[in-house]
N, CA and C of each residue as an Amber inpcrd file, in Angstrom:
protein
   675
  34.5730000 101.3740000 110.8130000  33.2370000 101.9060000 110.5880000
  32.8130000 101.7390000 109.1310000  33.7450000 101.9130000 108.2110000
  33.4240000 101.6860000 106.7940000  32.9550000 100.2570000 106.5770000
  33.6420000  99.3010000 107.2120000  33.2370000  97.9070000 107.1030000
  31.8360000  97.7110000 107.6700000  31.5760000  98.2920000 108.8320000
  30.2670000  98.1340000 109.4690000  29.1510000  98.7360000 108.6290000
  29.4940000  99.7260000 107.8090000  28.5020000 100.3720000 106.9390000
  28.3680000  99.6810000 105.5870000  29.0470000  98.5380000 105.4210000
  28.9500000  97.7800000 104.1820000  29.8900000  98.2410000 103.0880000
  30.8150000  99.1630000 103.4140000  31.7570000  99.6820000 102.4180000
  33.0740000  98.9090000 102.5240000  33.0290000  97.6350000 102.2140000
  34.1650000  96.7520000 102.4270000  35.3480000  97.0780000 101.5240000
  35.0900000  97.6580000 100.3660000  36.1830000  97.9530000  99.4200000
  36.6190000  99.4140000  99.4570000  36.0960000 100.2010000 100.3840000
  36.3680000 101.6430000 100.3700000  37.8530000 101.9520000 100.5120000
  38.5340000 101.2640000 101.4370000  39.9510000 101.5680000 101.6660000
  40.7910000 101.0900000 100.4890000  40.5310000  99.8870000  99.9950000
  41.3030000  99.3870000  98.8580000  41.0280000 100.2120000  97.6030000
  39.8070000 100.6800000  97.4260000  39.5000000 101.5360000  96.2740000
  40.2930000 102.8410000  96.3450000  40.3870000 103.4220000  97.5350000
  41.1610000 104.6540000  97.6980000  42.6410000 104.3930000  97.4410000
  43.1620000 103.2850000  97.9810000  44.5710000 102.9450000  97.7730000
  44.8650000 102.7260000  96.2940000  43.9220000 102.1390000  95.5840000
  44.1070000 101.9300000  94.1470000  44.2000000 103.2620000  93.4130000
  43.4630000 104.2530000  93.8930000  43.5330000 105.5860000  93.3100000
  44.8790000 106.2610000  93.5260000  45.6500000 105.7720000  94.5200000
  47.0010000 106.2630000  94.7680000  48.0510000 105.4460000  94.0020000
  47.5970000 104.4870000  93.1810000  48.5150000 103.7260000  92.3350000
  49.0190000 102.4330000  92.9250000  48.4890000 101.9970000  94.0630000
  48.9390000 100.7340000  94.6490000  48.2480000  99.5600000  93.9650000
  48.9230000  98.4150000  93.9760000  48.3520000  97.2130000  93.3970000
  48.4700000  97.0930000  91.8940000  49.2380000  97.9860000  91.2690000
  49.4010000  97.9350000  89.8160000  50.7830000  98.4590000  89.4430000
  51.2990000  98.0580000  88.2730000  52.6160000  98.5760000  87.8520000
  52.5820000 100.0850000  87.6550000  53.7280000 100.7160000  87.8440000
  53.8070000 102.1660000  87.6460000  53.9670000 102.5320000  86.1740000
  54.4530000 101.5770000  85.3710000  54.6630000 101.8490000  83.9530000
  56.0830000 102.2580000  83.6080000  56.9980000 102.1440000  84.5550000
  58.4020000 102.4700000  84.2790000  58.9330000 101.5530000  83.1840000
  60.0190000 101.9590000  82.5170000  60.4700000 101.2900000  81.3050000
  61.0270000  99.8790000  81.5060000  61.2570000  99.4830000  82.7400000
  61.8210000  98.1600000  83.0070000  60.7890000  97.3050000  83.7370000
  61.0900000  96.0110000  83.8660000  60.1780000  95.1230000  84.5610000
  60.0060000  95.5150000  86.0190000  58.8220000  95.3080000  86.5690000
  58.5520000  95.6870000  87.9460000  57.4640000  94.7990000  88.5250000
  57.3980000  94.7680000  89.8420000  56.3500000  94.0250000  90.5290000
  55.1170000  94.9110000  90.6930000  53.9550000  94.2630000  90.6910000
  52.7010000  94.9910000  90.8600000  52.3450000  95.2010000  92.3180000
  52.9830000  94.4330000  93.2050000  52.5800000  94.4800000  94.5940000
  51.2590000  93.7460000  94.7750000  50.6460000  93.9150000  95.9260000
  49.3630000  93.2620000  96.2090000  48.5200000  94.1950000  97.0610000
  47.3700000  94.5580000  96.5430000  46.4350000  95.3990000  97.2690000
  45.2690000  94.5330000  97.7230000  45.1890000  94.2300000  99.0100000
  44.1370000  93.3280000  99.4930000  42.7320000  93.9110000  99.3020000
  41.8050000  93.0670000  98.8940000  40.3920000  93.4220000  98.8430000
  39.5800000  92.1390000  99.0030000  38.2720000  92.2240000  99.1700000
  37.4810000  91.0110000  99.3950000  37.6310000  89.9650000  98.2940000
  37.7560000  90.4120000  97.0560000  37.8270000  89.4700000  95.9390000
  39.1230000  88.6750000  95.9550000  40.2790000  89.3640000  96.0800000
  41.5240000  88.6000000  96.0060000  41.8270000  87.8620000  97.3060000
  41.2620000  88.2900000  98.4370000  41.4510000  87.4990000  99.6540000
  40.7450000  86.1580000  99.5310000  39.5520000  86.1870000  98.9760000
  38.8060000  84.9410000  98.7770000  39.5240000  84.0350000  97.7880000
  40.0810000  84.6240000  96.7260000  40.7740000  83.8330000  95.7140000
  42.0780000  83.2530000  96.2390000  42.8120000  84.0330000  97.0240000
  44.1260000  83.6060000  97.4990000  44.0500000  82.6900000  98.7190000
  43.1300000  83.0000000  99.6210000  43.1110000  82.2990000 100.9020000
  41.8200000  81.5310000 101.1690000  40.8240000  81.7130000 100.3090000
  39.5600000  81.0190000 100.5140000  38.7880000  81.5090000 101.7150000
  39.0370000  82.7590000 102.1390000  38.3870000  83.3050000 103.3220000
  37.6850000  84.6150000 102.9770000  36.5480000  84.8890000 103.6110000
  35.8510000  86.1520000 103.3570000  36.5320000  87.3220000 104.0580000
  36.3040000  88.5050000 103.5440000  36.8170000  89.7370000 104.1340000
  36.1110000  90.0040000 105.4590000  36.8500000  90.4920000 106.4570000
  36.2340000  90.7980000 107.7350000  36.7140000  92.1560000 108.2500000
  36.1890000  92.5720000 109.3840000  36.5090000  93.9110000 109.8920000
  37.9850000  94.0390000 110.2470000  38.6200000  92.9590000 110.6920000
  40.0470000  93.0140000 110.9960000  40.8550000  93.3470000 109.7510000
  40.4580000  92.7870000 108.5920000  41.1410000  93.1080000 107.3390000
  41.0770000  94.6060000 107.0460000  39.9160000  95.2120000 107.2670000
  39.7590000  96.6420000 107.0070000  40.6200000  97.4670000 107.9430000
  40.6550000  97.0780000 109.2170000  41.4550000  97.8190000 110.1850000
  42.9370000  97.7270000 109.8410000  43.4060000  96.5140000 109.5410000
  44.8160000  96.3260000 109.2380000  45.2210000  97.0510000 107.9500000
  44.3450000  97.0070000 106.9440000  44.6610000  97.6820000 105.6870000
  44.6960000  99.1940000 105.8800000  43.8830000  99.7160000 106.7830000
  43.8320000 101.1710000 106.9940000  45.1600000 101.7240000 107.4980000
  45.9920000 100.8880000 108.1180000  47.3110000 101.3340000 108.5830000
  48.4370000 100.7200000 107.7470000  48.0940000 100.1630000 106.5910000
  49.1220000  99.6570000 105.6910000  49.7180000  98.3320000 106.0970000
  49.0330000  97.5680000 106.9360000  49.5540000  96.2630000 107.3380000
  48.7840000  95.1610000 106.6060000  48.4640000  94.0750000 107.2890000
  47.8300000  92.9170000 106.6650000  48.7610000  92.3700000 105.5930000
  48.2170000  91.8780000 104.4820000  49.0700000  91.3300000 103.4380000
  49.2480000  92.3110000 102.2650000  49.1330000  93.6100000 102.5620000
  49.4670000  94.6430000 101.5790000  50.9430000  94.5470000 101.1970000
  51.2260000  94.6130000  99.9070000  52.5980000  94.6420000  99.4120000
  52.7340000  95.8120000  98.4340000  53.6720000  96.6890000  98.7280000
  53.9110000  97.8540000  97.8720000  55.3920000  97.9770000  97.5980000
  55.7350000  98.4010000  96.4110000  57.1390000  98.6080000  96.0660000
  57.5540000 100.0220000  96.4580000  58.8390000 100.2380000  96.7260000
  59.3070000 101.6060000  97.0060000  58.9660000 102.5880000  95.8830000
  58.9840000 102.1180000  94.6440000  58.6710000 102.9980000  93.5210000
  57.2130000 103.4340000  93.5470000  56.3070000 102.5090000  93.8700000
  54.8950000 102.8780000  93.9780000  54.6920000 103.9350000  95.0590000
  55.3600000 103.7460000  96.1930000  55.2300000 104.7060000  97.2880000
  55.8350000 106.0520000  96.8920000  56.9920000 106.0200000  96.2340000
  57.6180000 107.2710000  95.8030000  56.7260000 108.0280000  94.8320000
  56.0300000 107.2950000  93.9670000  55.1640000 107.9540000  92.9840000
  53.9980000 108.6770000  93.6720000  53.3280000 108.0220000  94.6290000
  52.1890000 108.7120000  95.2290000  52.6320000 109.7680000  96.2420000
  53.8140000 109.5880000  96.8550000  54.3330000 110.6290000  97.7390000
  54.6740000 111.8830000  96.9270000  55.2510000 111.6840000  95.7430000
  55.5180000 112.8210000  94.8590000  54.2160000 113.5160000  94.4630000
  53.1720000 112.7240000  94.2450000  51.8770000 113.3070000  93.8820000
  51.3020000 114.1330000  95.0320000  51.4710000 113.6520000  96.2540000
  51.0230000 114.4400000  97.4070000  51.7560000 115.7830000  97.4370000
  53.0530000 115.7400000  97.1640000  53.8490000 116.9560000  97.2010000
  53.5600000 117.9200000  96.0700000  53.2060000 117.4010000  94.8800000
  53.0310000 118.3020000  93.7380000  51.6040000 118.8140000  93.5750000
  50.7180000 118.4060000  94.4790000  49.3500000 118.8990000  94.3990000
  48.3430000 117.8750000  93.9250000  48.7820000 116.6250000  93.7090000
  47.8170000 115.5740000  93.4130000  47.9650000 114.8540000  92.0890000
  49.0080000 115.1520000  91.3020000  49.1510000 114.5320000  89.9930000
  50.0910000 113.3380000  90.0450000  49.6070000 112.1910000  89.5840000
  50.4270000 110.9890000  89.4780000  51.1300000 110.9660000  88.1250000
  52.4550000 110.9080000  88.1340000  53.2330000 110.8440000  86.9020000
  53.8320000 109.4500000  86.7360000  54.0250000 109.0510000  85.4930000
  54.7140000 107.7900000  85.2230000  56.1970000 107.9610000  85.4830000
  56.7910000 107.1140000  86.3150000  58.2370000 107.2100000  86.5430000
  59.0070000 106.9480000  85.2530000  60.0900000 107.6880000  85.0410000
  60.9390000 107.5170000  83.8580000  62.4060000 107.4960000  84.2790000
  63.1590000 106.6260000  83.6440000  64.5860000 106.5190000  83.9470000
  65.4240000 107.5100000  83.1490000  64.9450000 107.8700000  81.9810000
  65.7430000 108.7020000  81.0710000  65.0320000 110.0340000  80.8570000
  65.7600000 111.1290000  81.0740000  65.2060000 112.4540000  80.8370000
  65.4170000 112.8810000  79.3810000  66.6320000 112.6230000  78.8710000
  66.9290000 113.0040000  77.4890000  68.1110000 112.1920000  76.9780000
  68.2680000 112.1910000  75.6570000  69.3980000 111.5270000  75.0010000
  70.1900000 112.5880000  74.2490000  71.5110000 112.6240000  74.4980000
  72.3660000 113.6160000  73.8780000  73.5020000 112.9340000  73.1080000
  74.0270000 113.6430000  72.1310000  75.1990000 113.1270000  71.4270000
  76.4610000 113.5770000  72.1470000  77.6050000 113.2450000  71.6050000
  78.8800000 113.5420000  72.2650000  79.1220000 115.0360000  72.4170000
  78.4900000 115.8400000  71.5780000  78.6580000 117.2850000  71.6560000
  77.6710000 117.9370000  72.6260000  76.8150000 117.1410000  73.2280000
  75.8490000 117.6860000  74.1670000  74.5480000 118.1230000  73.5400000
  74.3910000 117.8620000  72.2310000  73.1440000 118.2300000  71.5590000
  72.0510000 117.2380000  71.9480000  70.8970000 117.7570000  72.3270000
  69.7810000 116.8950000  72.7330000  69.1260000 116.3090000  71.4880000
  69.1810000 114.9810000  71.3780000  68.6010000 114.2980000  70.2330000
  67.1550000 113.8900000  70.4890000  66.8710000 113.5820000  71.7260000
  65.5130000 113.1800000  72.0760000  65.2680000 113.5480000  73.5330000
  64.0910000 114.0690000  73.7970000  63.7510000 114.4720000  75.1580000
  62.4020000 113.8680000  75.5270000  62.3150000 113.3460000  76.7330000
  61.1140000 112.6610000  77.1640000  60.2990000 113.5760000  78.0730000
  59.0570000 113.8020000  77.7110000  58.1840000 114.6890000  78.4750000
  57.4960000 113.9180000  79.6020000  57.1240000 114.6080000  80.6650000
  56.3670000 113.9480000  81.7360000  55.0490000 113.3800000  81.2190000
  54.6630000 112.2290000  81.7520000  53.4210000 111.5640000  81.3560000
  52.5000000 111.4940000  82.5640000  51.3620000 112.1650000  82.4890000
  50.3890000 112.1620000  83.5770000  49.5850000 110.8700000  83.5230000
  49.4880000 110.1790000  84.6670000  48.7250000 108.9360000  84.7330000
  47.4090000 109.0680000  85.4700000  47.2570000 110.1110000  86.2390000
  46.0180000 110.2670000  86.9820000  46.1400000 111.3370000  88.0470000
  45.0740000 111.4630000  88.8100000  45.0100000 112.4400000  89.8940000
  44.5850000 111.7330000  91.1750000  45.1910000 112.0750000  92.2860000
  44.8160000 111.4560000  93.5510000  43.3380000 111.7260000  93.8420000
  42.5980000 110.7060000  94.2740000  41.1400000 110.8510000  94.4750000
  40.7860000 111.5000000  95.8000000  41.3460000 112.6600000  96.0690000
  41.0460000 113.3910000  97.3040000  40.7860000 114.8530000  96.9710000
  40.0090000 115.4990000  97.8040000  39.7180000 116.9150000  97.6030000
  40.9470000 117.7490000  97.9240000  40.9410000 118.9780000  97.4590000
  42.0530000 119.8890000  97.7580000  42.1860000 120.0910000  99.2640000
  41.0750000 120.1460000  99.9720000  41.0960000 120.3300000 101.4290000
  41.7550000 119.1420000 102.1210000  41.3900000 117.9300000 101.6980000
  41.9750000 116.7430000 102.3260000  43.4400000 116.5650000 101.9420000
  43.7920000 116.9320000 100.7070000  45.1940000 116.8550000 100.3030000
  46.0390000 117.8060000 101.1530000  45.5200000 118.9900000 101.4110000
  46.2360000 119.9510000 102.2610000  46.3960000 119.3950000 103.6710000
  45.4010000 118.6720000 104.1630000  45.4890000 118.0730000 105.4970000
  46.5680000 116.9960000 105.5350000  46.6750000 116.2090000 104.4570000
  47.7170000 115.1830000 104.3760000  49.0990000 115.8360000 104.3600000
  49.2550000 116.8730000 103.5570000  50.5290000 117.5870000 103.4920000
  50.9090000 118.1500000 104.8540000  49.9500000 118.7680000 105.5230000
  50.2150000 119.3500000 106.8350000  50.6130000 118.2680000 107.8350000
  49.9480000 117.1230000 107.7740000  50.2740000 116.0310000 108.6850000
  51.6820000 115.5020000 108.4420000  52.0950000 115.4230000 107.1630000
  53.4280000 114.9340000 106.8440000  54.5080000 115.9310000 107.2440000
  54.2000000 117.2060000 107.2070000  55.1280000 118.2020000 107.7360000
  55.2300000 118.0460000 109.2520000  54.1070000 117.7730000 109.8910000
  54.0950000 117.5760000 111.3300000  54.9400000 116.4050000 111.7750000
  55.0440000 115.3720000 110.9470000  55.8950000 114.2220000 111.2660000
  57.3340000 114.6650000 111.4950000  57.7600000 115.7060000 110.7960000
  59.1250000 116.2310000 110.9090000  59.2470000 117.2680000 112.0180000
  58.2530000 118.1230000 112.1490000  58.4000000 119.3200000 112.9760000
  57.7470000 119.2400000 114.3570000  56.7730000 118.3730000 114.5300000
  56.0800000 118.2860000 115.8100000  56.9390000 117.5070000 116.8100000
  57.2400000 118.0880000 117.9700000  58.0850000 117.3900000 118.9580000
  57.5260000 116.0440000 119.4110000  56.2220000 115.8310000 119.2320000
  55.6170000 114.5560000 119.6240000  55.6400000 113.5280000 118.5000000
  56.1010000 113.9060000 117.3290000  55.9850000 113.0450000 116.1490000
  57.1320000 112.0400000 116.0600000  56.9310000 111.0200000 115.2270000
  57.8780000 109.9060000 115.1400000  59.2240000 110.2950000 114.5480000
  59.2660000 111.3090000 113.6800000  60.5300000 111.6470000 113.0130000
  61.1120000 112.9720000 113.4940000  60.6070000 113.4870000 114.5860000
  61.1140000 114.7820000 115.0630000  62.5920000 114.7000000 115.4410000
  62.9580000 113.7160000 116.2350000  64.3440000 113.6220000 116.7090000
  65.3400000 113.3680000 115.5730000  65.0410000 112.4530000 114.6130000
  66.0230000 112.2320000 113.5450000  66.3390000 113.4700000 112.7130000
  65.4120000 114.4270000 112.6730000  65.6260000 115.5970000 111.8240000
  66.0640000 116.8340000 112.6060000  66.3420000 116.6790000 113.8730000
  66.8990000 117.7900000 114.6320000  68.2660000 118.1850000 114.0500000
  68.4780000 119.4510000 113.8720000  69.7660000 119.9180000 113.3840000
  69.9170000 119.9380000 111.8790000  68.8900000 119.5010000 111.1390000
  69.0050000 119.5540000 109.6810000  68.9390000 121.0110000 109.2310000
  69.6710000 121.3720000 108.1920000  69.6020000 122.7440000 107.6910000
  68.1720000 123.1320000 107.3230000  67.9490000 124.3770000 107.1020000
  66.6140000 124.9020000 106.8530000  66.1110000 124.4390000 105.4790000
  65.6410000 123.2060000 105.4500000  65.0870000 122.6230000 104.2260000
  63.6630000 122.1800000 104.5260000  62.7270000 122.5680000 103.6950000
  61.3240000 122.2230000 103.8970000  61.0770000 120.7730000 103.4910000
  60.7040000 119.9530000 104.4680000  60.5360000 118.5170000 104.2610000
  59.1970000 118.0780000 104.8290000  58.5470000 117.1570000 104.1350000
  57.3630000 116.4660000 104.6410000  57.6260000 114.9730000 104.5100000
  57.1610000 114.1810000 105.4780000  57.4860000 112.7590000 105.3990000
  56.6110000 111.8940000 106.2780000  56.9130000 110.5990000 106.2330000
  56.1860000 109.6220000 107.0480000  57.0840000 108.4390000 107.3400000
  57.1410000 108.0560000 108.6120000  57.8640000 106.8500000 108.9890000
  56.9950000 105.6270000 108.7120000  57.6420000 104.4900000 108.5700000
  56.9200000 103.2390000 108.3950000  57.7050000 102.0870000 108.9770000
  57.0020000 101.1630000 109.6110000  57.6220000  99.9680000 110.1680000
  56.7890000  98.7800000 109.7180000  57.2930000  98.0450000 108.7280000
  56.4960000  97.0270000 108.0540000  56.7260000  95.6490000 108.6460000
  55.6260000  94.9760000 108.9600000  55.7130000  93.6070000 109.4290000
  56.2690000  92.7130000 108.3290000  57.0400000  91.7100000 108.7200000
  57.6420000  90.8090000 107.7390000  56.9200000  89.4720000 107.6480000
  56.0920000  89.1820000 108.6190000  55.4280000  87.8900000 108.6310000
  56.3130000  86.7760000 109.1330000  57.4810000  87.1220000 109.6340000
  58.4280000  86.1480000 110.1380000  58.8840000  86.5790000 111.5280000
  59.5990000  85.6900000 112.1980000  60.1200000  86.0350000 113.5290000
  61.4590000  86.7550000 113.3610000  61.3930000  87.8980000 112.6870000
  62.5790000  88.7080000 112.4100000  62.2310000  90.1580000 112.6580000
  63.2220000  91.0240000 112.5620000  62.9660000  92.4480000 112.6910000
  62.1050000  92.9510000 111.5380000  61.4320000  94.0440000 111.7850000
  60.5920000  94.6490000 110.7640000  61.4350000  95.3610000 109.7030000
  60.7980000  95.7050000 108.5910000  61.4390000  96.5340000 107.5740000
  61.2520000  98.0000000 107.9560000  62.3170000  98.7660000 107.8910000
  62.2660000 100.1890000 108.2270000  62.0160000 101.0120000 106.9640000
  60.9910000 101.8440000 106.9950000  60.6260000 102.6910000 105.8620000
  60.6570000 104.1650000 106.2620000  61.0030000 105.0100000 105.3130000
  60.7170000 106.4280000 105.4280000  60.4570000 106.9640000 104.0290000
  59.3560000 107.6990000 103.8860000  58.9920000 108.2890000 102.5990000
  58.7070000 109.7630000 102.7960000  59.1520000 110.5850000 101.8690000
  58.8940000 112.0110000 102.0120000  59.2360000 112.7980000 100.7640000
  59.0180000 114.0810000 100.8450000  59.2990000 114.9700000  99.7200000
  59.7440000 116.3230000 100.2650000  60.3560000 117.1070000  99.4100000
  60.7460000 118.4730000  99.7670000  59.8080000 119.4630000  99.0910000
  59.6940000 120.6350000  99.6880000  58.8870000 121.6930000  99.0600000
  59.6060000 123.0290000  99.1790000  60.8080000 123.0430000  98.6310000
  61.6300000 124.2500000  98.6100000  61.1800000 125.2490000  97.5440000
  60.6620000 124.7210000  96.4350000  60.1950000 125.5510000  95.3110000
  61.3020000 126.4650000  94.7940000  62.4980000 125.8990000  94.6460000
  63.6380000 126.6480000  94.1440000  63.7450000 126.5290000  92.6310000
  64.1780000 127.5980000  91.9900000  64.3100000 127.5880000  90.5310000
  65.5370000 126.8200000  90.0750000  66.5580000 126.7190000  90.9420000
  67.8100000 126.0890000  90.5380000  67.8790000 124.6060000  90.8690000
  66.9520000 124.0960000  91.6520000  67.0140000 122.6910000  92.0500000
  65.5990000 122.1760000  92.3110000  65.1080000 121.3030000  91.4530000
  63.7240000 120.8180000  91.6090000  63.5270000 120.0780000  92.9250000
  62.3190000 120.1540000  93.4520000  61.9780000 119.3630000  94.6300000
  61.9530000 117.8830000  94.2660000  62.1830000 117.0390000  95.2530000
  62.2700000 115.6020000  95.0200000  61.4460000 114.8330000  96.0470000
  61.0880000 113.6160000  95.6810000  60.4890000 112.6530000  96.6000000
  61.4810000 111.5100000  96.7670000  61.6280000 111.0230000  97.9890000
  62.5950000 109.9710000  98.2940000  61.9280000 108.9200000  99.1740000
  62.1850000 107.6610000  98.8690000  61.7160000 106.5620000  99.7070000
  62.9110000 105.7090000 100.1000000  63.0310000 105.4140000 101.3830000
  64.1180000 104.5860000 101.9060000  63.5040000 103.3380000 102.5440000
  64.0080000 102.1650000 102.1570000  63.5760000 100.9060000 102.7610000
  64.8180000 100.1310000 103.1890000  64.8840000  99.7620000 104.4520000
  65.9750000  98.9470000 104.9720000  65.3720000  97.6540000 105.4980000
  65.6600000  96.5690000 104.8060000  65.0280000  95.2980000 105.1370000
  65.5280000  94.7370000 106.4640000  64.5780000  94.2550000 107.2670000
  64.8670000  93.5990000 108.5480000  65.7330000  94.4700000 109.4650000
  65.5440000  95.7830000 109.4100000  66.4110000  96.6810000 110.1640000
  65.7640000  97.2000000 111.4390000  64.4250000  97.2350000 111.4850000
  63.7840000  97.7210000 112.6930000  62.8500000  98.8890000 112.4360000
  62.8990000  99.8990000 113.2900000  61.9820000 101.0300000 113.2340000
  62.3640000 102.0180000 112.1300000  61.3400000 102.4840000 111.4150000
  61.5990000 103.4620000 110.3700000  62.1790000 104.7530000 110.8970000
  61.7330000 105.1840000 112.0690000  62.2210000 106.4380000 112.6340000
  63.6850000 106.3520000 113.0410000  64.1430000 105.1800000 113.4420000
  65.5100000 105.0290000 113.9310000  66.5220000 104.7950000 112.8140000
  66.0870000 104.1700000 111.7120000  67.0430000 103.7560000 110.6930000
  66.7920000 104.3710000 109.3200000  65.5630000 104.3190000 108.8430000
  65.2930000 104.8240000 107.4950000  65.2690000 106.3540000 107.4620000
  64.7180000 106.9900000 108.4970000  64.6470000 108.4540000 108.5090000
  66.0290000 109.1110000 108.4420000  67.0380000 108.6300000 109.1870000
  68.3660000 109.2360000 109.0580000  68.9700000 109.0910000 107.6620000
  68.7000000 107.9750000 106.9920000  69.2070000 107.7980000 105.6290000
  68.5280000 108.7820000 104.6880000  67.2210000 108.9430000 104.8440000
  66.4830000 109.9390000 104.0570000  67.0880000 111.3300000 104.2810000
  67.3550000 111.6590000 105.5260000  67.9330000 112.9590000 105.8580000
  69.2690000 113.1510000 105.1530000  70.1000000 112.1250000 105.1160000
  71.4030000 112.2100000 104.4580000  71.2380000 112.4530000 102.9550000
  70.2650000 111.8080000 102.3400000  70.0120000 112.0140000 100.9080000
  69.6240000 113.4610000 100.6360000  68.7460000 114.0030000 101.4780000
  68.3020000 115.3850000 101.2940000  69.4630000 116.3550000 101.4740000
  70.3040000 116.1100000 102.4800000  71.4710000 116.9690000 102.6970000
  72.4110000 116.9310000 101.4920000  72.6300000 115.7460000 100.9580000
  73.5160000 115.6170000  99.8020000  72.9450000 116.3310000  98.5840000
  71.6400000 116.2460000  98.4070000  70.9960000 116.8380000  97.2320000
  71.0240000 118.3700000  97.2880000  70.6960000 118.9250000  98.4410000
  70.5950000 120.3840000  98.5380000  71.8860000 121.0570000  98.9970000
  72.7220000 120.3400000  99.7500000  73.9150000 120.9470000 100.3250000
  75.2130000 120.3900000  99.7510000  75.1220000 119.3850000  98.8900000
  76.3160000 118.8440000  98.2640000  77.0330000 117.7850000  99.0660000
  76.5260000 117.4480000 100.2360000  77.1690000 116.4330000 101.0660000
  76.5160000 116.3840000 102.4260000  76.8860000 115.3990000 103.2420000
  76.2770000 115.2670000 104.5690000  76.6220000 116.4310000 105.4850000
  75.6350000 116.8870000 106.2310000  75.8170000 117.9650000 107.1930000
  75.9800000 117.4090000 108.6060000  75.2810000 116.3270000 108.8620000
  75.3240000 115.7190000 110.1880000  75.6950000 114.2410000 110.0650000
  76.1170000 113.6610000 111.1870000  76.4810000 112.2480000 111.1940000
  75.2960000 111.3970000 111.6250000  75.2730000 110.1500000 111.1240000
  74.3100000 109.1940000 111.6390000  74.6030000 108.9590000 113.1210000
  73.5890000 108.5620000 113.8650000  73.8150000 108.2670000 115.2810000
  74.8060000 107.1300000 115.4450000  74.7600000 106.1600000 114.5290000
  75.6960000 105.0430000 114.6350000  77.1150000 105.4520000 114.2350000
  77.2700000 106.5100000 113.4400000  78.5910000 107.0330000 113.1540000
  79.1480000 107.7960000 114.3580000  78.2580000 108.5030000 115.0480000
  78.6860000 109.3090000 116.1910000  79.2210000 108.4460000 117.3200000
  78.8410000 107.1750000 117.3560000  79.3040000 106.2960000 118.4140000
  80.7380000 105.8270000 118.1960000  81.2000000 105.9770000 116.9580000
  82.5510000 105.5100000 116.6480000  83.5890000 106.4900000 117.1520000
  84.6630000 105.9730000 117.6900000  85.7400000 106.8140000 118.2020000
  86.8930000 106.8910000 117.2000000
């Protein structure tokens, strides 16, 4: 409908506001990914933008390319209330005695271009992915300890006659004083469905972070005798 109303760049403009299509600014070299829009489609392929491009981009397909770090950054922003931070590898530098010589403060890069009402709807939907019996990640998270999690499965086309890439992205909202909440992105190349493969790995990471180790076995581990 946005395309039919002449708003051909509306989806790509929104995605750009979430940090896609550009480097995150982390201290090491990184890929920018590719955020499709009418201008770069014409430049890359010599073809005009059409309604199919808008539909495919709306579900994260087409020739969109995003790095796990870009996804982790905007997923963290969804969880923290809308603030995009620059990823950093180093929190502080200490000497051999443990004295902090230099400490790196968080760097705000922007704010997600959505209203508080819509951000709350996104958060609620991502919680539903875990808790709703009809949702894609309900079964993988059965039996997980009482940890507040929001997430989204992803199954990325590869453009080849191979299995898809399995994705799962999410964050915790425990709000504990002793252990900060985290955002985690899992990508398993050519592995298949995100709900079947990436979600269990995400679950294992969360268990290790909050519980000190795995609580449950992977389904493929359970098959072993």
